[in-house]
One Martini backbone bead per residue (centre of mass of N, CA, C, O) as a GRO file, in nm:
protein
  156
    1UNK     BB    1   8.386   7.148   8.730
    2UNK     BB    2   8.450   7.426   8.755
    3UNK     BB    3   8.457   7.424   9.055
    4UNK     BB    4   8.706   7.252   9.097
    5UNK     BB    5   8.901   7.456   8.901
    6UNK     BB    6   8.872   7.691   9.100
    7UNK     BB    7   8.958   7.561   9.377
    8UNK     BB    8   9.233   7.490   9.304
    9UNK     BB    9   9.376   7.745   9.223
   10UNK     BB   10   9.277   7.889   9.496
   11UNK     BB   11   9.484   7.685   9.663
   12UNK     BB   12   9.739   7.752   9.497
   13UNK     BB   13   9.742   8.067   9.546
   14UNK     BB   14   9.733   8.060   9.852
   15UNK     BB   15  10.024   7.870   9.879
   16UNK     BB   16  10.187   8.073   9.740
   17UNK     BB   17  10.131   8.328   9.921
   18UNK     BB   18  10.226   8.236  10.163
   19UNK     BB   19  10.441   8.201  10.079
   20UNK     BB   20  10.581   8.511  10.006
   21UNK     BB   21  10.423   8.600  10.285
   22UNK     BB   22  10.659   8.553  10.427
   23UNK     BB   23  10.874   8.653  10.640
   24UNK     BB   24  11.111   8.923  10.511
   25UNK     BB   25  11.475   9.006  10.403
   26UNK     BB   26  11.699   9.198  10.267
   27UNK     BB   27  11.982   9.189  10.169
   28UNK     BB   28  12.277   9.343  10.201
   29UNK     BB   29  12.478   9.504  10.067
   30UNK     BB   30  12.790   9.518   9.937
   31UNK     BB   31  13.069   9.650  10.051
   32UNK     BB   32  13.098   9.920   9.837
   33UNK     BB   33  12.848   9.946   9.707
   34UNK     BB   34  12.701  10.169   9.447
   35UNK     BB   35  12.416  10.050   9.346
   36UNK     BB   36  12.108  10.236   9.433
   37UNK     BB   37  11.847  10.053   9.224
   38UNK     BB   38  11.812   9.878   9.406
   39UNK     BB   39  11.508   9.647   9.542
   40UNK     BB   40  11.429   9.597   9.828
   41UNK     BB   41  11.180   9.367  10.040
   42UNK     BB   42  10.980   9.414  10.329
   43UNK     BB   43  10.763   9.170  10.511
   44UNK     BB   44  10.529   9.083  10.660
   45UNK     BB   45  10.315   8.910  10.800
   46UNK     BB   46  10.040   8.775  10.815
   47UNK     BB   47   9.648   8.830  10.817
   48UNK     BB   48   9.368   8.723  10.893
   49UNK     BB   49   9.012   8.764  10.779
   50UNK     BB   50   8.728   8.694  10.707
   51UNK     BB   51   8.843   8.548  10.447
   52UNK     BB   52   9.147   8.678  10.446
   53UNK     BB   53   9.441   8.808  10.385
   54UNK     BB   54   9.691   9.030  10.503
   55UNK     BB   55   9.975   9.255  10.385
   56UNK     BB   56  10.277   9.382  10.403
   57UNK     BB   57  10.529   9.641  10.224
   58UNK     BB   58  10.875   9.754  10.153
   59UNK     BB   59  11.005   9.944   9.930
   60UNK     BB   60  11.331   9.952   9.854
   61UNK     BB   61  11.534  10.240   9.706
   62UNK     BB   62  11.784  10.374   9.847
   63UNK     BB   63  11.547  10.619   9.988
   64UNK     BB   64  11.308  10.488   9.889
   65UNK     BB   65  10.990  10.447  10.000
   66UNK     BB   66  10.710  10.172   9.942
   67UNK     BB   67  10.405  10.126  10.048
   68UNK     BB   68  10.238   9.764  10.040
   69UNK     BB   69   9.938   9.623  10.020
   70UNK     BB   70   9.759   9.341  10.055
   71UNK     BB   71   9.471   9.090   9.894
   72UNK     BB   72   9.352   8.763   9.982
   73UNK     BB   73   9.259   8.500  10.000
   74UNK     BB   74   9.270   8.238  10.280
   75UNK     BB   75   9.102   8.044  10.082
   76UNK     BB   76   8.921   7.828   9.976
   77UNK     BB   77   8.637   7.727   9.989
   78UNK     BB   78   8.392   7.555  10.159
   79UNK     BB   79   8.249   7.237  10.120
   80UNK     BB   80   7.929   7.344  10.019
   81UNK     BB   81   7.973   7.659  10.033
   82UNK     BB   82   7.969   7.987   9.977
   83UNK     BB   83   8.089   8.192   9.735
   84UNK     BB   84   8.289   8.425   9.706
   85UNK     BB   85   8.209   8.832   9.675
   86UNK     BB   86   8.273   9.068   9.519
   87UNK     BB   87   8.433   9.370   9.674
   88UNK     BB   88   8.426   9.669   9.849
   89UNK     BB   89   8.725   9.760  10.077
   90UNK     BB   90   8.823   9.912  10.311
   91UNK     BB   91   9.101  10.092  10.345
   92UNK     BB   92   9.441  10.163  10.517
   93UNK     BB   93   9.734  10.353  10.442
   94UNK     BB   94  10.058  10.381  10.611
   95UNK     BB   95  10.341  10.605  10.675
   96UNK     BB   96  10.685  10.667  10.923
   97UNK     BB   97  10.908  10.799  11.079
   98UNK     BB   98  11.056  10.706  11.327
   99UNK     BB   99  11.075  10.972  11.507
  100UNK     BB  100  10.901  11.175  11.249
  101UNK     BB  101  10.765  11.182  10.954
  102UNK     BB  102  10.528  11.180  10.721
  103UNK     BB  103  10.429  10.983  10.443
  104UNK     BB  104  10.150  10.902  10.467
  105UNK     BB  105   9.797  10.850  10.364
  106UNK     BB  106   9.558  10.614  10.260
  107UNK     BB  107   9.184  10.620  10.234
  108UNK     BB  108   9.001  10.349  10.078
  109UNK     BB  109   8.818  10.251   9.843
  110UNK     BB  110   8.829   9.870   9.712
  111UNK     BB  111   8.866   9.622   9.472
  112UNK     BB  112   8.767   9.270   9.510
  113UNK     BB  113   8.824   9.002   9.319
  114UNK     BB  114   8.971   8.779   9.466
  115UNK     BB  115   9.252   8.859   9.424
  116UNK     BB  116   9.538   9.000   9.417
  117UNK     BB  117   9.578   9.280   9.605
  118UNK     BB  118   9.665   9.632   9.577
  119UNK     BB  119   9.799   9.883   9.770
  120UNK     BB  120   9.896  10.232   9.721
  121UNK     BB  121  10.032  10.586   9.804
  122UNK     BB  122  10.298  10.513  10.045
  123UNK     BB  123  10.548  10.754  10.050
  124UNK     BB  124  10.952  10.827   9.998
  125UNK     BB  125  11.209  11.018  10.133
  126UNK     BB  126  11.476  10.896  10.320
  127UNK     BB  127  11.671  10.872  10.562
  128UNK     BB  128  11.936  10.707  10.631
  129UNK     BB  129  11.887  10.494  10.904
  130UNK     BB  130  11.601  10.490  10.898
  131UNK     BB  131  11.296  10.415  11.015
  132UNK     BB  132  10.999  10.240  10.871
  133UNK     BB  133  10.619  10.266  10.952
  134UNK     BB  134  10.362  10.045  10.859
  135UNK     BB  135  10.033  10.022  10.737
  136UNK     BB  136   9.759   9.763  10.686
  137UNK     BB  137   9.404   9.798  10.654
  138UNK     BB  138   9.079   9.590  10.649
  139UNK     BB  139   8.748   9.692  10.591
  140UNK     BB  140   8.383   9.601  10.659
  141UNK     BB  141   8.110   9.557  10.752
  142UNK     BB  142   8.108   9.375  11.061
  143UNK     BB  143   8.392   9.495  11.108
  144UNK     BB  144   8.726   9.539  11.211
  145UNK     BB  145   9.017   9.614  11.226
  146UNK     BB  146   9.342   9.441  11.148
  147UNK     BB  147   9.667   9.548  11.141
  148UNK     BB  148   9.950   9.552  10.959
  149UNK     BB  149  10.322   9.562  11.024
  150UNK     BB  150  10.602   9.758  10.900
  151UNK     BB  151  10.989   9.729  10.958
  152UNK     BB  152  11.246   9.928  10.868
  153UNK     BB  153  11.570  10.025  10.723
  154UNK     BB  154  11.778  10.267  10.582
  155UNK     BB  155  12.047  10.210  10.390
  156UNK     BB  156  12.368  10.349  10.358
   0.00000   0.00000   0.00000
């Protein structure tokens, strides 16, 4: 019976973070709007890997760019298969303006408990009108990197 109602849990989770992870653009301010402490967000599409979805999203706030890579189950487990365990994950996320600084980048073991993971750690201020190319792959030993990027456009 548990078997049951973790499978359907993690289908319904599966099934929602599709929705949400699939590509976005945020919206632009009205002109001649002065509020810039709004938070815009734009992702990546998914990308799937060994039983993994991983995207990319790029939170701007101003001239703030900080970019956030995700990790979850890329659905429930096959009928009558071994159910994933948690596990570390290398991780690399990075990110630069496009001919221009580099935000930096950030590689390290991550702990994957089976849930959405998030990793951060890779951002800055970024002048107005500048694009933000960043990048965010997920390996484990006998796969290699397969990483997702986004584009976005610092708004002025």
């Amino acid at each position: 019976m548990r078997t049951n109602r973790l499978a359907l849990t993690l289908a319904g989770a599966a099934g929602a973070v599709a929705m949400l992870a699939a590509p976005t653009q945020a919206s632009a301010a009205p002109a001649g709007a002065t509020n810039r402490t709004t938070t815009t967000e734009t992702c990546s599409s998914t990308r799937l890997q060994s039983g993994l979805m991983t995207w990319l999203c790029a939170e701007v706030t101003g001239s703030d760019v900080q970019l956030v890579g995700w990790i979850n189950l890329a659905g429930p487990p096959s009928p009558g298969g071994p159910y994933p365990q948690p596990r570390n994950l290398w991780t690399a996320l990075s990110g630069q303006v496009v001919g221009g600084a580099s935000l930096g980048s950030d590689s390290k073991w991550t702990w994957f408990d089976l849930g959405m993971t998030d990793v951060r750690g890779v951002g800055g201020t970024v002048a107005c009108g500048s694009t933000v190319r960043g990048s965010f792959g997920v390996t484990d030993p006998g796969w290699g990197p397969n990483p997702v990027t986004v584009d976005v456009v610092v708004p002025c």
